[in-house]
Coordinates of C-alpha atoms in Angstrom, one line a residue:
Chain A
M141 CA -15.3 36.3 -3.9
K142 CA -13.1 39.3 -3.4
L143 CA -11.1 39.3 0.0
K144 CA -10.9 42.8 1.6
I145 CA -7.6 44.5 2.3
E146 CA -8.4 44.0 5.9
E147 CA -8.9 40.3 5.5
I148 CA -5.3 40.0 3.7
K149 CA -3.8 42.2 6.7
H150 CA -5.4 39.9 9.2
I151 CA -4.2 36.7 7.4
A152 CA -0.6 38.0 7.2
Q153 CA -1.0 38.9 11.0
L154 CA -2.1 35.3 11.6
A155 CA 0.6 33.8 9.6
R156 CA 3.4 36.3 11.2
L157 CA 4.5 37.6 7.8
Q158 CA 5.2 41.3 7.3
L159 CA 3.9 42.3 3.7
S160 CA 4.7 45.4 1.8
E161 CA 1.8 47.6 0.4
K162 CA 2.5 46.1 -3.0
E163 CA 2.4 42.6 -1.6
L164 CA -1.2 43.1 0.2
V165 CA -2.7 44.4 -2.9
E166 CA -1.1 41.4 -5.1
Y167 CA -2.1 38.9 -2.8
Q168 CA -5.6 40.2 -2.5
K169 CA -6.2 39.8 -6.3
E170 CA -4.3 36.4 -6.0
L171 CA -5.9 34.9 -3.1
S172 CA -9.4 36.1 -4.2
S173 CA -9.1 34.4 -7.7
I174 CA -7.5 31.1 -6.4
L175 CA -10.3 31.0 -3.8
D176 CA -12.9 31.5 -6.6
Y177 CA -11.3 28.6 -8.5
V178 CA -11.3 26.1 -5.7
A179 CA -15.0 27.2 -4.7
T180 CA -16.0 24.5 -7.6
L181 CA -15.9 22.0 -4.8
K182 CA -19.1 23.5 -3.4
E183 CA -21.0 21.7 -6.2
V184 CA -20.0 18.4 -4.7
D185 CA -22.5 16.7 -2.5
T186 CA -20.3 15.5 0.4
T187 CA -23.0 15.2 2.9
K188 CA -22.7 11.4 3.4
V189 CA -19.0 11.4 3.0
E190 CA -16.3 11.1 5.6
P191 CA -13.5 13.4 5.1
T192 CA -9.9 11.8 4.7
A193 CA -7.9 12.1 7.8
Q194 CA -4.9 9.9 6.5
I195 CA -4.3 7.7 3.4
G196 CA -1.9 5.5 5.6
N197 CA -4.3 3.2 7.2
L198 CA -1.8 3.3 10.0
R199 CA -3.2 3.5 13.5
D200 CA -1.5 4.0 16.8
V201 CA 2.2 4.1 15.9
L202 CA 3.8 4.2 19.3
R203 CA 7.1 3.9 20.7
P204 CA 8.3 4.4 24.6
D205 CA 8.8 7.9 25.4
E206 CA 12.6 7.7 26.4
V207 CA 15.6 9.6 26.2
V208 CA 18.2 7.8 23.7
P209 CA 21.7 8.7 23.4
W210 CA 22.3 11.0 20.4
D211 CA 25.6 11.7 18.7
K212 CA 27.2 14.7 20.7
E213 CA 28.5 16.4 17.8
E214 CA 25.2 16.4 16.0
I215 CA 23.6 18.1 19.0
A216 CA 26.1 20.6 19.3
A217 CA 25.8 21.2 15.3
A218 CA 22.1 21.4 15.5
L219 CA 22.2 24.1 18.2
K220 CA 24.8 25.7 16.7
N221 CA 22.4 28.4 14.9
N222 CA 20.9 29.5 18.3
E223 CA 22.0 32.1 20.6
R224 CA 22.2 30.3 23.9
E225 CA 22.4 31.1 27.6
N226 CA 23.2 28.5 30.1
G227 CA 22.6 25.6 27.6
N228 CA 19.2 27.0 27.1
I229 CA 18.0 28.6 23.6
K230 CA 17.6 32.4 24.1
V231 CA 14.6 34.1 22.6
K232 CA 13.3 37.5 22.9
R233 CA 10.8 38.5 25.5
V234 CA 7.3 37.2 25.1
L235 CA 5.4 39.6 27.1
Chain B
M213 CA 30.7 7.2 -24.5
N214 CA 31.9 9.0 -21.4
L215 CA 31.5 7.4 -18.2
N216 CA 28.7 9.9 -16.9
E217 CA 26.5 9.0 -19.8
L218 CA 26.1 5.2 -18.4
T219 CA 23.0 3.8 -16.9
I220 CA 23.4 2.5 -13.4
K221 CA 22.9 -0.9 -14.6
A222 CA 25.6 -0.6 -17.5
A223 CA 28.0 0.9 -14.8
R224 CA 27.2 -1.8 -12.5
V225 CA 28.5 -4.4 -14.9
K226 CA 31.7 -2.5 -15.7
L227 CA 32.5 -1.7 -11.9
D228 CA 31.7 -5.3 -10.9
K229 CA 34.1 -6.6 -13.5
G230 CA 36.6 -4.1 -12.4
E231 CA 36.7 -2.5 -15.9
I232 CA 36.2 1.0 -14.3
S233 CA 36.5 2.5 -11.0
A234 CA 34.0 4.6 -8.8
Q235 CA 36.6 7.1 -8.9
A236 CA 36.7 7.6 -12.8
L237 CA 33.0 7.5 -12.6
T238 CA 32.8 10.1 -10.0
K239 CA 35.4 12.1 -12.0
A240 CA 33.5 11.8 -15.2
C241 CA 30.4 13.2 -13.5
L242 CA 32.2 16.0 -11.7
F243 CA 33.8 17.1 -15.2
A244 CA 30.3 17.1 -16.7
L245 CA 29.0 19.0 -13.8
E246 CA 31.8 21.5 -14.3
Q247 CA 31.1 21.7 -18.1
K248 CA 27.6 22.0 -18.2
D249 CA 25.9 23.2 -15.0
K250 CA 27.1 27.0 -15.8
D251 CA 24.3 26.9 -18.3
L252 CA 21.8 24.6 -16.6
N253 CA 22.0 25.8 -13.1
A254 CA 20.7 22.3 -12.1
C255 CA 22.9 22.2 -8.7
L256 CA 23.1 24.4 -5.9
M257 CA 26.0 22.8 -4.5
V258 CA 28.8 20.3 -5.7
N259 CA 30.7 18.5 -3.1
K260 CA 33.7 17.7 -5.1
E261 CA 36.1 16.7 -2.3
G262 CA 33.6 14.6 -0.5
A263 CA 32.6 12.9 -3.3
M264 CA 36.0 11.9 -4.3
Q265 CA 36.7 10.5 -0.8
E266 CA 33.2 8.5 -0.9
A267 CA 34.5 7.2 -4.2
K268 CA 37.7 6.1 -2.8
K269 CA 35.8 4.2 -0.1
A270 CA 33.5 2.7 -2.6
D271 CA 36.7 1.6 -4.8
K272 CA 38.1 -0.2 -1.6
R273 CA 34.7 -2.0 -0.9
L274 CA 34.8 -3.3 -4.7
K275 CA 38.4 -4.0 -4.3
A276 CA 37.4 -6.2 -1.3
G277 CA 35.0 -8.3 -3.5
E278 CA 31.7 -6.5 -2.6
K279 CA 29.5 -6.2 -5.8
G280 CA 26.0 -5.2 -6.7
G281 CA 23.2 -2.6 -5.8
L282 CA 24.6 1.0 -5.8
L283 CA 28.0 0.5 -4.5
G284 CA 30.1 3.2 -6.5
I285 CA 27.3 4.8 -8.3
P286 CA 27.4 8.8 -8.0
Y287 CA 24.2 10.6 -7.6
L288 CA 22.7 14.1 -6.8
G289 CA 20.1 14.7 -4.1
K290 CA 17.4 17.3 -4.1
D291 CA 18.2 20.3 -1.7
N292 CA 15.2 19.5 0.6
L293 CA 16.9 16.6 2.0
M294 CA 19.3 17.1 5.0
T295 CA 22.8 16.2 4.3
K296 CA 24.9 16.3 7.2
G297 CA 27.6 18.9 7.3
L298 CA 26.6 20.3 3.9
K299 CA 24.2 23.1 3.1
T300 CA 20.5 22.3 2.9
T301 CA 18.8 25.4 1.3
A302 CA 15.5 24.2 0.0
A303 CA 16.2 27.0 -2.4
S304 CA 15.0 29.5 0.1
K305 CA 16.7 32.7 1.3
M306 CA 15.4 31.5 4.7
L307 CA 17.7 28.7 4.5
A308 CA 20.6 30.1 2.5
D309 CA 23.3 29.5 4.9
Y310 CA 21.9 26.3 6.7
V311 CA 24.0 23.3 7.6
A312 CA 22.1 20.2 8.5
P313 CA 23.3 18.6 11.3
Y314 CA 22.1 15.0 10.3
N315 CA 21.2 13.0 7.2
A316 CA 18.1 12.2 6.0
T317 CA 17.5 8.5 6.2
V318 CA 17.1 8.0 2.3
I319 CA 21.1 9.8 2.4
T320 CA 22.0 7.3 5.0
K321 CA 20.7 4.4 3.3
L322 CA 22.5 5.3 0.0
Q323 CA 25.9 6.2 1.8
A324 CA 25.4 2.7 3.5
A325 CA 24.9 1.1 0.1
G326 CA 28.0 2.8 -1.2
A327 CA 26.4 5.5 -3.7
I328 CA 28.4 8.8 -4.0
L329 CA 26.6 12.0 -3.2
L330 CA 28.0 14.4 -5.8
G331 CA 26.0 17.6 -4.6
K332 CA 22.5 19.0 -4.2
T333 CA 20.0 20.0 -6.9
N334 CA 17.7 23.1 -7.5
L335 CA 14.0 23.2 -6.7
D336 CA 11.2 25.6 -6.4
E337 CA 11.5 27.3 -3.2
F338 CA 10.6 24.8 -0.6
A339 CA 9.2 22.5 -3.5
H340 CA 6.6 25.1 -4.0
G341 CA 6.2 25.2 -7.8
A342 CA 6.0 23.1 -11.2
S343 CA 9.0 24.8 -13.0
T344 CA 11.6 25.5 -10.5
E345 CA 11.3 29.3 -11.2
T346 CA 10.4 30.3 -7.6
S347 CA 13.9 29.1 -6.5
A348 CA 15.7 31.8 -4.7
F349 CA 18.9 30.8 -6.4
G350 CA 17.6 31.1 -10.2
V351 CA 15.7 29.1 -12.5
T352 CA 17.0 25.5 -13.6
K353 CA 17.2 25.3 -17.6
N354 CA 16.1 22.4 -19.5
P355 CA 18.9 20.6 -21.4
H356 CA 16.9 20.1 -24.4
D357 CA 16.2 23.8 -24.9
L358 CA 17.8 26.3 -22.6
S359 CA 15.0 28.9 -22.9
R360 CA 12.6 26.4 -21.6
V361 CA 12.2 25.4 -17.8
A362 CA 13.0 21.9 -16.6
G363 CA 9.5 21.6 -14.8
G364 CA 9.6 21.1 -11.3
S365 CA 9.7 21.2 -8.4
S366 CA 12.4 18.5 -8.8
G367 CA 13.4 20.4 -11.9
G368 CA 17.1 20.4 -11.0
S369 CA 17.3 16.6 -10.5
A370 CA 15.6 15.9 -13.7
A371 CA 17.9 18.2 -15.7
A372 CA 20.8 16.8 -14.1
V373 CA 19.6 13.1 -15.1
A374 CA 19.0 14.3 -18.6
A375 CA 22.1 16.1 -18.9
N376 CA 24.3 13.1 -17.4
L377 CA 25.5 15.1 -14.7
C378 CA 25.0 12.0 -12.5
L379 CA 23.7 8.5 -12.8
F380 CA 20.6 9.3 -11.0
A381 CA 19.0 11.9 -8.9
L382 CA 16.5 11.9 -5.9
G383 CA 13.4 14.1 -6.0
S384 CA 10.5 14.6 -3.8
D385 CA 6.9 14.1 -5.0
T386 CA 4.1 16.3 -3.4
G387 CA 1.7 16.7 -6.1
G388 CA 3.7 15.6 -9.3
S389 CA 7.3 17.1 -8.4
I390 CA 9.1 13.9 -9.6
R391 CA 6.9 13.0 -12.5
Q392 CA 6.2 16.4 -14.4
P393 CA 10.1 17.5 -14.4
A394 CA 10.9 13.8 -15.7
S395 CA 8.2 14.3 -18.4
F396 CA 9.6 17.7 -19.3
C397 CA 13.5 16.3 -19.6
G398 CA 12.9 13.1 -21.0
V399 CA 13.8 10.9 -18.2
V400 CA 12.1 8.1 -15.8
G401 CA 10.5 9.6 -12.5
L402 CA 9.0 7.4 -10.1
K403 CA 6.8 8.5 -7.2
P404 CA 6.5 5.4 -4.8
S405 CA 3.4 4.9 -2.6
Y406 CA 2.8 7.0 0.3
G407 CA 4.8 5.6 3.0
L408 CA 6.9 3.2 1.2
V409 CA 10.2 5.5 1.6
S410 CA 11.2 7.2 4.7
R411 CA 10.9 11.0 4.9
F412 CA 12.7 11.6 8.0
G413 CA 15.1 14.6 6.9
L414 CA 12.9 15.7 4.2
L415 CA 11.8 19.2 4.8
S416 CA 8.1 18.8 5.2
M417 CA 5.9 20.4 2.8
T418 CA 2.4 18.5 2.7
S419 CA 2.9 15.9 5.0
S420 CA -0.2 13.8 3.8
T421 CA 1.2 13.5 0.3
D422 CA 4.9 13.9 0.5
V423 CA 7.2 11.1 -0.9
I424 CA 10.9 10.5 -1.8
G425 CA 11.5 8.9 -5.2
P426 CA 14.2 8.5 -7.9
L427 CA 14.7 10.2 -11.4
T428 CA 16.6 8.0 -13.6
K429 CA 17.4 7.1 -17.2
T430 CA 15.8 3.9 -17.5
V431 CA 12.9 2.1 -15.6
A432 CA 15.3 -0.9 -14.5
D433 CA 17.7 1.7 -12.9
A434 CA 14.7 3.2 -11.0
E435 CA 14.0 -0.4 -9.7
I436 CA 17.7 -0.5 -8.3
V437 CA 17.5 2.8 -6.6
L438 CA 13.9 2.1 -4.9
S439 CA 15.1 -1.4 -3.7
V440 CA 17.7 0.6 -1.5
L441 CA 15.4 3.4 -0.6
A442 CA 12.2 1.6 0.5
G443 CA 11.4 0.2 3.9
G444 CA 10.1 1.1 7.4
D445 CA 12.1 3.6 9.6
K446 CA 11.7 4.3 13.4
Y447 CA 12.2 7.8 12.8
D448 CA 9.1 8.3 10.4
A449 CA 6.0 7.1 12.0
T450 CA 4.2 6.8 8.7
S451 CA 6.8 4.8 6.9
V452 CA 6.1 1.1 6.6
N453 CA 8.0 -2.2 6.1
S454 CA 7.8 -5.1 3.8
T455 CA 5.7 -7.3 5.9
Y456 CA 3.4 -4.4 6.1
V457 CA 3.3 -4.0 2.7
A458 CA 2.8 -7.7 1.7
E459 CA -0.2 -7.7 4.1
M460 CA -1.8 -4.6 2.6
K461 CA -1.4 -5.8 -0.9
K462 CA -3.3 -8.9 0.3
V463 CA -6.3 -7.1 1.8
T464 CA -6.6 -3.9 -0.1
P465 CA -10.4 -4.2 -0.5
R466 CA -11.2 -5.5 -3.7
V467 CA -8.4 -3.1 -5.2
S468 CA -7.4 -5.5 -8.0
S469 CA -7.6 -8.4 -6.4
R470 CA -6.9 -9.9 -9.8
L471 CA -3.5 -8.2 -9.8
A472 CA -2.8 -9.3 -6.3
E473 CA -3.8 -12.9 -6.7
T474 CA -3.0 -13.7 -10.3
I475 CA -1.0 -11.2 -12.1
T476 CA 1.9 -11.0 -9.4
K477 CA 2.4 -14.5 -10.2
Q478 CA 3.1 -13.6 -13.6
D479 CA 6.6 -11.8 -14.5
L480 CA 5.5 -8.9 -16.1
K481 CA 9.0 -8.2 -17.1
K482 CA 8.7 -11.3 -19.5
S483 CA 5.1 -11.0 -20.3
I484 CA 2.1 -8.7 -19.9
K485 CA -0.4 -10.7 -21.8
G486 CA -4.0 -10.3 -20.4
L487 CA -3.2 -7.2 -18.3
K488 CA -5.9 -4.7 -18.1
I489 CA -4.6 -1.2 -18.6
G490 CA -7.2 1.6 -18.3
L491 CA -7.3 4.8 -20.0
P492 CA -9.3 7.5 -18.1
R493 CA -11.1 9.5 -20.2
E494 CA -11.0 12.7 -18.2
Y495 CA -7.1 12.4 -18.6
F496 CA -7.6 12.6 -22.4
P497 CA -9.9 15.8 -22.8
V498 CA -11.1 16.9 -26.2
D499 CA -8.8 19.8 -26.0
L500 CA -5.8 18.0 -25.3
D501 CA -3.0 18.6 -27.8
S502 CA -3.6 16.4 -30.5
E503 CA 0.1 15.7 -31.2
L504 CA 0.8 14.9 -27.6
K505 CA -2.4 12.8 -27.5
G506 CA -1.0 10.8 -30.5
V507 CA 2.5 10.2 -28.8
I508 CA 0.7 8.8 -25.7
E509 CA -1.4 6.6 -27.8
K510 CA 1.3 5.3 -29.8
K511 CA 2.9 4.4 -26.6
A512 CA 0.1 2.7 -25.1
K513 CA -0.4 0.7 -28.3
M514 CA 3.3 -0.7 -27.5
L515 CA 1.8 -2.2 -24.6
A516 CA -1.3 -3.4 -26.4
D517 CA 1.0 -5.1 -29.0
L518 CA 2.7 -7.0 -26.0
G519 CA -0.8 -8.5 -25.1
A520 CA -2.2 -5.7 -22.7
Q521 CA -5.8 -4.9 -23.1
L522 CA -6.5 -1.2 -23.2
V523 CA -9.7 -0.3 -21.3
D524 CA -11.8 3.0 -21.5
I525 CA -12.5 4.0 -17.9
S526 CA -13.7 6.8 -16.1
L527 CA -12.6 8.8 -12.9
P528 CA -15.3 11.1 -12.7
Y529 CA -14.0 13.3 -9.6
S530 CA -10.7 13.7 -11.6
K531 CA -11.6 17.6 -12.3
Y532 CA -11.6 18.1 -8.5
G533 CA -8.2 16.9 -7.9
I534 CA -6.4 20.5 -8.6
P535 CA -9.0 22.5 -6.3
V536 CA -8.7 19.7 -3.4
Y537 CA -4.7 19.7 -3.9
Y538 CA -4.7 23.5 -3.6
I539 CA -6.8 23.9 -0.4
I540 CA -4.9 20.7 1.3
T541 CA -1.5 21.6 0.4
P542 CA -1.4 25.6 1.4
C543 CA -2.9 24.4 4.7
E544 CA -0.4 21.7 5.4
I545 CA 2.4 24.4 4.3
S546 CA 1.0 27.1 6.6
S547 CA 1.5 24.8 9.4
N548 CA 4.7 23.0 8.4
L549 CA 6.5 26.4 7.7
A550 CA 5.5 27.9 11.0
R551 CA 8.9 26.5 12.3
F552 CA 10.8 28.9 10.2
D553 CA 10.6 31.6 12.8
G554 CA 14.4 32.9 12.3
I555 CA 15.3 31.5 15.5
G556 CA 16.2 27.9 15.5
W557 CA 17.6 28.0 12.0
G558 CA 17.7 30.2 9.1
N559 CA 18.9 33.7 8.3
V560 CA 18.2 36.5 10.6
Q561 CA 17.9 39.4 8.4
V562 CA 16.8 42.1 10.8
E563 CA 17.1 42.7 14.5
T564 CA 13.8 44.0 16.2
D565 CA 12.7 44.9 19.6
S566 CA 9.7 42.5 19.9
L567 CA 9.5 39.0 19.3
Q568 CA 6.2 39.2 17.0
E569 CA 8.0 41.7 15.0
F570 CA 10.9 39.6 14.7
Y571 CA 9.0 36.6 13.3
Q572 CA 6.9 38.9 11.0
V573 CA 10.0 40.8 9.5
N574 CA 12.1 37.7 9.2
R575 CA 9.6 35.6 7.6
G576 CA 8.3 38.5 5.4
L577 CA 12.2 38.9 4.2
G578 CA 12.9 35.4 4.1
F579 CA 10.1 33.6 2.0
G580 CA 9.8 34.4 -1.6
A581 CA 6.4 35.4 -3.2
E582 CA 5.1 31.9 -4.0
T583 CA 5.7 30.2 -0.6
K584 CA 4.0 33.7 1.0
R585 CA 1.4 33.1 -1.1
R586 CA 0.6 29.5 -0.1
I587 CA 1.2 30.2 3.7
M588 CA -1.4 33.0 3.2
L589 CA -3.7 30.8 1.5
G590 CA -3.5 28.0 4.0
T591 CA -3.6 30.1 7.0
Y592 CA -7.0 31.7 5.7
A593 CA -8.5 28.4 4.7
L594 CA -7.6 27.0 7.9
S595 CA -8.5 30.0 10.2
A596 CA -11.7 30.2 12.3
G597 CA -15.1 30.1 10.2
Y598 CA -13.4 28.6 7.1
Y599 CA -12.1 25.2 8.1
D600 CA -15.1 23.5 7.4
A601 CA -15.9 25.2 4.0
Y602 CA -12.3 24.7 2.8
Y603 CA -10.3 21.8 4.6
K604 CA -12.9 19.8 5.5
K605 CA -14.7 20.2 2.2
A606 CA -11.5 19.3 0.3
Q607 CA -10.5 16.2 2.5
A608 CA -14.2 14.9 1.9
V609 CA -13.8 15.4 -2.1
R610 CA -10.6 13.7 -1.5
T611 CA -12.6 10.7 -0.3
L612 CA -14.3 10.5 -3.5
I613 CA -11.1 10.7 -5.6
I614 CA -9.7 7.9 -3.7
A615 CA -13.1 6.0 -4.2
D616 CA -12.6 6.7 -8.1
F617 CA -9.4 5.1 -8.2
N618 CA -10.4 2.1 -6.1
R619 CA -13.3 1.5 -8.3
A620 CA -11.2 1.7 -11.3
F621 CA -8.6 -0.9 -10.0
S622 CA -11.4 -3.3 -9.5
K623 CA -11.9 -3.4 -13.2
V624 CA -8.1 -2.7 -14.4
D625 CA -4.6 -3.6 -13.2
F626 CA -3.1 -0.1 -14.1
I627 CA -4.0 3.4 -15.5
L628 CA -2.3 5.1 -18.4
T629 CA -2.3 8.9 -18.8
P630 CA -0.4 11.8 -20.0
T631 CA 2.1 12.9 -17.4
S632 CA 1.6 16.6 -18.5
P633 CA -0.7 18.1 -20.9
H634 CA 2.2 19.8 -23.0
A635 CA 6.1 19.8 -23.2
A636 CA 8.4 22.3 -21.3
F637 CA 7.3 25.7 -21.8
K638 CA 9.4 28.8 -22.0
I639 CA 11.0 30.3 -18.9
G640 CA 8.6 33.1 -17.5
E641 CA 5.9 32.2 -20.1
Q642 CA 3.5 30.9 -17.1
N643 CA 4.2 33.5 -14.3
S644 CA 1.9 36.1 -14.7
D645 CA -1.1 34.3 -13.0
P646 CA -0.3 31.7 -10.1
L647 CA -3.4 29.6 -11.0
T648 CA -2.2 28.9 -14.5
M649 CA 1.1 27.2 -12.6
Y650 CA -1.1 25.3 -10.4
L651 CA -3.1 23.9 -13.6
E652 CA 0.1 22.3 -14.4
D653 CA -0.4 19.7 -11.9
V654 CA -3.8 18.4 -13.8
F655 CA -2.7 14.7 -14.3
V656 CA -0.4 14.3 -11.4
T657 CA -2.3 15.4 -8.2
G658 CA -4.9 12.3 -8.3
A659 CA -2.0 9.8 -7.3
S660 CA -0.6 12.1 -4.5
L661 CA -4.1 12.7 -3.0
A662 CA -4.7 8.8 -3.3
G663 CA -1.2 7.8 -2.3
L664 CA -0.7 5.6 -5.3
P665 CA 2.7 4.7 -6.8
A666 CA 3.0 6.2 -10.4
I667 CA 6.0 6.6 -12.8
S668 CA 6.5 8.7 -15.7
V669 CA 8.4 7.4 -18.6
P670 CA 9.6 9.2 -21.5
A671 CA 6.7 8.6 -24.4
G672 CA 8.2 10.6 -27.5
E673 CA 8.4 14.0 -28.7
V674 CA 6.0 16.9 -29.5
T675 CA 6.6 20.1 -31.8
V676 CA 6.8 23.4 -29.6
S677 CA 7.5 25.7 -32.1
G678 CA 8.5 25.5 -35.7
D679 CA 10.6 22.2 -36.1
K680 CA 11.7 22.4 -32.5
K681 CA 10.5 19.0 -30.5
M682 CA 10.7 18.6 -26.9
P683 CA 10.2 15.4 -24.7
V684 CA 6.9 14.3 -23.1
G685 CA 6.1 11.6 -20.5
M686 CA 3.5 8.8 -20.0
Q687 CA 2.2 8.3 -16.6
L688 CA 1.5 4.9 -15.3
L689 CA -0.3 4.4 -12.3
A690 CA -0.8 1.1 -9.8
P691 CA -2.8 0.2 -6.7
R692 CA -0.9 1.3 -3.4
F693 CA 2.0 -0.8 -2.8
F694 CA 2.0 -2.4 -6.2
E695 CA 5.2 -0.8 -7.3
T696 CA 7.1 -3.9 -8.3
E697 CA 4.4 -5.0 -10.6
L698 CA 4.3 -1.3 -12.0
I699 CA 7.9 -1.3 -12.6
N700 CA 8.0 -4.4 -14.3
L701 CA 5.2 -3.5 -16.7
A702 CA 7.1 -0.1 -17.4
R703 CA 10.2 -2.2 -17.9
N704 CA 8.7 -3.2 -21.2
L705 CA 9.2 0.4 -22.4
D706 CA 12.8 0.7 -21.7
K707 CA 14.6 1.2 -24.8

């Protein structure tokens, strides 16, 4: 199955990746060949098989939704990478 | 013998007796790092001062009479594990200057145990690869032959242990990333059961298979490290505690009830008589390199000579392991790596006017080729109209792969396979087609998809060219949470 270059552009758009013309062509070729390879799964009959949702066998791991104290220095360090205004993280205009 | 060449066990005896100090041991490792790592590129960062401070603290504790465990033992951590105040780059340009504000739980546990963090090891970018060639900071070279790869993605950790730059190293294994480099570098690599070790502070890649585990010089050492790492963690909802593990071992449906009821009572360190070890024929295909096959069979025979019974078994869905893995993994990657938007962390390369453009430009520049390839693949497989055909289908086949193992473990106690179909390849040799690199994982994805514990132990050497020989590993698998039994079995193979 060969993906069209428009499809590659669309995937890149969905993935928020800016790709060069060269990358678009490379990924067109490589993604197509990988998809051809994984298509071997089609030969497996899975009509009566439940897809694996998790392998942990755990269910409902819950904890109270409470604010807990955290090391002040760690909080400051975690927010260091952001541009901030009045204690909030500043991002560009969305609209 | 230089101190850095010691196993944990040997160093332990000397530290406890007061024959050596943690500072002397740490200095020996730092010296080896300085001498050898220029050639190997196993490490992305060495924390000389911090390590010496930690060593000083360990010596104080030793002087105060504290003994055992990992107190005073120097190690290296894979650079996708958060280390407070130190760079954590995941070998990506995206995180080139990122300093973690907190420690991963495994790092916290090792610190409390008195282990000494020497620095951080190289890996494939975000652990995406099987050769450490996708690292944004250069390839790690194999200490046995500098023209060859160390494997991956924990290539830096494997090379560092093989070259005695540390006493042990931490790796992460998503689809073979501890076991395959261990095989290539001739060291021991243990992938624990899914959930046994907390992943809090590990950069998420494929959350449904990611685990953290040790790379060591001996199986006995792997056991010591695992005993410190294992355990439930309130910060990782998928991690489990020892009570849960004990319960699971009892109820695991039919999965080797023989092993659960009888063999666990037997001390496998002393005797493996009567054990049944399955050799799946799909892992010994006709086109498998005959010299490698011979090496594995010879090693398997060692277990047979000790009283184990080797049984021919079949895991018919094995051939779908790679296609399943290379759908599920990119899907989870595309989701997990969405957080790298250039805002919360990471390097901003280019300023733009609009938010969308900012994301696109900075993600496009920050990620390397393989990471982008996987994000693209996953985004496609999860996008409208393709979800059922790819992701859901892969998860259904995964169910069949898990059922394969369950069936096998009703007949045998352990499974034995080669870790990799060949020894370490030349740098650049497998770069032309990404699919070639994906096929590297052929024998290692199964245990990951099923969440099983698996260990790679050095099996011997095979000829790679002329009279040049390189190490290869043998893989042993056990039912989920049977790592104690797995380790005890493998300990019979320690030299």
